[in-house]
């Protein structure tokens, strides 16, 4: 499986350690903090922001089975998932810590047309 992680923190490092054992993993990482730790992993690490379509494309989001946005910024995670889906990512997973985002984007109206699924976000974590 091809997985792209959008990162700015330690969550992506932990996910990448586990996922890279069986899957092809790329990490789109914003900033310098934590970069050295990511470079030690058997994954491709690229510099860039999750809301940048060109950076997501370089990371392979357009061909990914999953894009997992797990940066420290809930807003960035939402934008990364929405952009990745527009580029062609098969599935998106968005980490968020704001209760109002979970209520707004994680809501379902029974027909599957409200909230995150309608926007192209498959799972909110």
mmCIF file of C-alpha atoms in Angstrom:
data_model
loop_
_atom_site.group_PDB
_atom_site.id
_atom_site.type_symbol
_atom_site.label_atom_id
_atom_site.label_comp_id
_atom_site.label_asym_id
_atom_site.label_seq_id
_atom_site.Cartn_x
_atom_site.Cartn_y
_atom_site.Cartn_z
ATOM 1 C CA UNK A 1 0.000 0.000 0.000
ATOM 2 C CA UNK A 2 1.117 3.574 -0.654
ATOM 3 C CA UNK A 3 0.648 5.904 2.349
ATOM 4 C CA UNK A 4 1.456 9.603 2.619
ATOM 5 C CA UNK A 5 1.698 11.168 6.077
ATOM 6 C CA UNK A 6 1.355 14.931 6.488
ATOM 7 C CA UNK A 7 3.400 15.830 9.531
ATOM 8 C CA UNK A 8 4.799 18.466 11.807
ATOM 9 C CA UNK A 9 5.269 16.333 14.893
ATOM 10 C CA UNK A 10 5.926 13.007 16.542
ATOM 11 C CA UNK A 11 2.682 11.290 15.575
ATOM 12 C CA UNK A 12 3.904 10.757 12.020
ATOM 13 C CA UNK A 13 7.165 9.278 13.267
ATOM 14 C CA UNK A 14 5.314 6.659 15.302
ATOM 15 C CA UNK A 15 2.935 5.864 12.451
ATOM 16 C CA UNK A 16 5.773 5.695 9.924
ATOM 17 C CA UNK A 17 7.780 3.302 12.102
ATOM 18 C CA UNK A 18 4.889 0.856 12.151
ATOM 19 C CA UNK A 19 3.528 1.330 8.642
ATOM 20 C CA UNK A 20 6.888 1.232 6.854
ATOM 21 C CA UNK A 21 7.357 -2.399 7.879
ATOM 22 C CA UNK A 22 4.803 -3.457 5.270
ATOM 23 C CA UNK A 23 3.858 -0.372 3.277
ATOM 24 C CA UNK A 24 5.479 2.271 1.083
ATOM 25 C CA UNK A 25 5.436 5.432 3.229
ATOM 26 C CA UNK A 26 6.241 9.048 2.392
ATOM 27 C CA UNK A 27 6.170 11.877 4.897
ATOM 28 C CA UNK A 28 5.474 15.460 3.940
ATOM 29 C CA UNK A 29 7.033 17.335 6.835
ATOM 30 C CA UNK A 30 6.712 21.036 7.645
ATOM 31 C CA UNK A 31 9.597 22.722 9.455
ATOM 32 C CA UNK A 32 12.921 21.519 10.766
ATOM 33 C CA UNK A 33 11.798 20.232 14.173
ATOM 34 C CA UNK A 34 11.883 16.443 14.295
ATOM 35 C CA UNK A 35 13.340 16.092 10.800
ATOM 36 C CA UNK A 36 16.455 14.258 12.013
ATOM 37 C CA UNK A 37 14.334 11.560 13.642
ATOM 38 C CA UNK A 38 12.284 11.103 10.475
ATOM 39 C CA UNK A 39 15.411 10.843 8.324
ATOM 40 C CA UNK A 40 16.469 7.791 10.368
ATOM 41 C CA UNK A 41 13.401 5.856 9.220
ATOM 42 C CA UNK A 42 13.095 3.748 6.078
ATOM 43 C CA UNK A 43 10.685 6.216 4.485
ATOM 44 C CA UNK A 44 10.839 9.062 2.001
ATOM 45 C CA UNK A 45 10.808 12.439 3.798
ATOM 46 C CA UNK A 46 9.971 15.564 1.828
ATOM 47 C CA UNK A 47 9.767 19.161 3.016
ATOM 48 C CA UNK A 48 6.492 20.945 2.510
ATOM 49 C CA UNK A 49 3.116 21.998 3.823
ATOM 50 C CA UNK A 50 0.014 19.841 3.647
ATOM 51 C CA UNK A 51 -2.039 22.613 2.077
ATOM 52 C CA UNK A 52 0.353 22.878 -0.893
ATOM 53 C CA UNK A 53 -0.933 20.787 -3.806
ATOM 54 C CA UNK A 54 2.500 20.664 -5.461
ATOM 55 C CA UNK A 55 4.116 19.391 -2.245
ATOM 56 C CA UNK A 56 1.396 16.755 -1.842
ATOM 57 C CA UNK A 57 1.917 15.681 -5.444
ATOM 58 C CA UNK A 58 5.704 15.372 -4.865
ATOM 59 C CA UNK A 59 4.937 13.152 -1.863
ATOM 60 C CA UNK A 60 2.720 10.952 -4.042
ATOM 61 C CA UNK A 61 -0.667 11.891 -2.610
ATOM 62 C CA UNK A 62 -2.229 11.760 -6.068
ATOM 63 C CA UNK A 63 -1.478 8.013 -6.246
ATOM 64 C CA UNK A 64 -1.763 7.155 -2.547
ATOM 65 C CA UNK A 65 -4.038 4.536 -1.090
ATOM 66 C CA UNK A 66 -4.184 6.665 2.069
ATOM 67 C CA UNK A 67 -3.239 10.197 3.021
ATOM 68 C CA UNK A 68 -3.061 10.605 6.781
ATOM 69 C CA UNK A 69 -2.928 14.212 7.959
ATOM 70 C CA UNK A 70 -1.501 14.134 11.477
ATOM 71 C CA UNK A 71 0.199 17.490 11.880
ATOM 72 C CA UNK A 72 -0.218 19.632 14.991
ATOM 73 C CA UNK A 73 -2.602 21.939 13.144
ATOM 74 C CA UNK A 74 -6.214 20.818 12.821
ATOM 75 C CA UNK A 75 -6.765 23.381 10.073
ATOM 76 C CA UNK A 76 -3.762 22.103 8.126
ATOM 77 C CA UNK A 77 -4.984 18.532 8.515
ATOM 78 C CA UNK A 78 -8.392 19.398 7.080
ATOM 79 C CA UNK A 79 -6.872 21.268 4.151
ATOM 80 C CA UNK A 80 -4.381 18.490 3.497
ATOM 81 C CA UNK A 81 -7.135 15.889 3.320
ATOM 82 C CA UNK A 82 -9.353 18.016 1.104
ATOM 83 C CA UNK A 83 -6.461 18.810 -1.242
ATOM 84 C CA UNK A 84 -5.241 15.209 -1.351
ATOM 85 C CA UNK A 85 -8.716 13.971 -2.259
ATOM 86 C CA UNK A 86 -8.916 16.521 -5.068
ATOM 87 C CA UNK A 87 -5.552 15.251 -6.339
ATOM 88 C CA UNK A 88 -6.829 11.673 -6.401
ATOM 89 C CA UNK A 89 -5.924 10.076 -3.066
ATOM 90 C CA UNK A 90 -8.045 6.979 -2.512
ATOM 91 C CA UNK A 91 -8.768 7.525 1.198
ATOM 92 C CA UNK A 92 -8.027 10.293 3.684
ATOM 93 C CA UNK A 93 -7.679 10.256 7.457
ATOM 94 C CA UNK A 94 -7.714 13.532 9.364
ATOM 95 C CA UNK A 95 -6.431 13.931 12.922
ATOM 96 C CA UNK A 96 -8.165 16.705 14.834
ATOM 97 C CA UNK A 97 -8.349 17.852 18.431
ATOM 98 C CA UNK A 98 -11.151 20.412 18.139
ATOM 99 C CA UNK A 99 -14.470 19.109 19.345
ATOM 100 C CA UNK A 100 -16.316 21.489 17.023
ATOM 101 C CA UNK A 101 -14.504 19.994 13.993
ATOM 102 C CA UNK A 102 -15.485 16.495 15.050
ATOM 103 C CA UNK A 103 -19.105 17.661 15.396
ATOM 104 C CA UNK A 104 -19.108 19.571 12.112
ATOM 105 C CA UNK A 105 -17.039 17.375 9.841
ATOM 106 C CA UNK A 106 -17.592 14.025 11.508
ATOM 107 C CA UNK A 107 -21.375 14.256 11.392
ATOM 108 C CA UNK A 108 -23.492 11.900 9.318
ATOM 109 C CA UNK A 109 -27.064 12.522 8.287
ATOM 110 C CA UNK A 110 -27.901 8.856 7.740
ATOM 111 C CA UNK A 111 -27.584 9.184 3.977
ATOM 112 C CA UNK A 112 -23.840 9.711 4.150
ATOM 113 C CA UNK A 113 -24.020 13.194 2.665
ATOM 114 C CA UNK A 114 -23.168 15.431 5.618
ATOM 115 C CA UNK A 115 -19.851 16.241 7.211
ATOM 116 C CA UNK A 116 -16.478 14.774 6.389
ATOM 117 C CA UNK A 117 -17.591 12.029 3.961
ATOM 118 C CA UNK A 118 -19.249 14.594 1.705
ATOM 119 C CA UNK A 119 -16.033 16.612 1.707
ATOM 120 C CA UNK A 120 -13.853 13.624 0.938
ATOM 121 C CA UNK A 121 -12.498 12.932 4.415
ATOM 122 C CA UNK A 122 -13.015 9.256 5.153
ATOM 123 C CA UNK A 123 -12.126 9.208 8.843
ATOM 124 C CA UNK A 124 -11.720 11.808 11.583
ATOM 125 C CA UNK A 125 -9.428 10.750 14.451
#
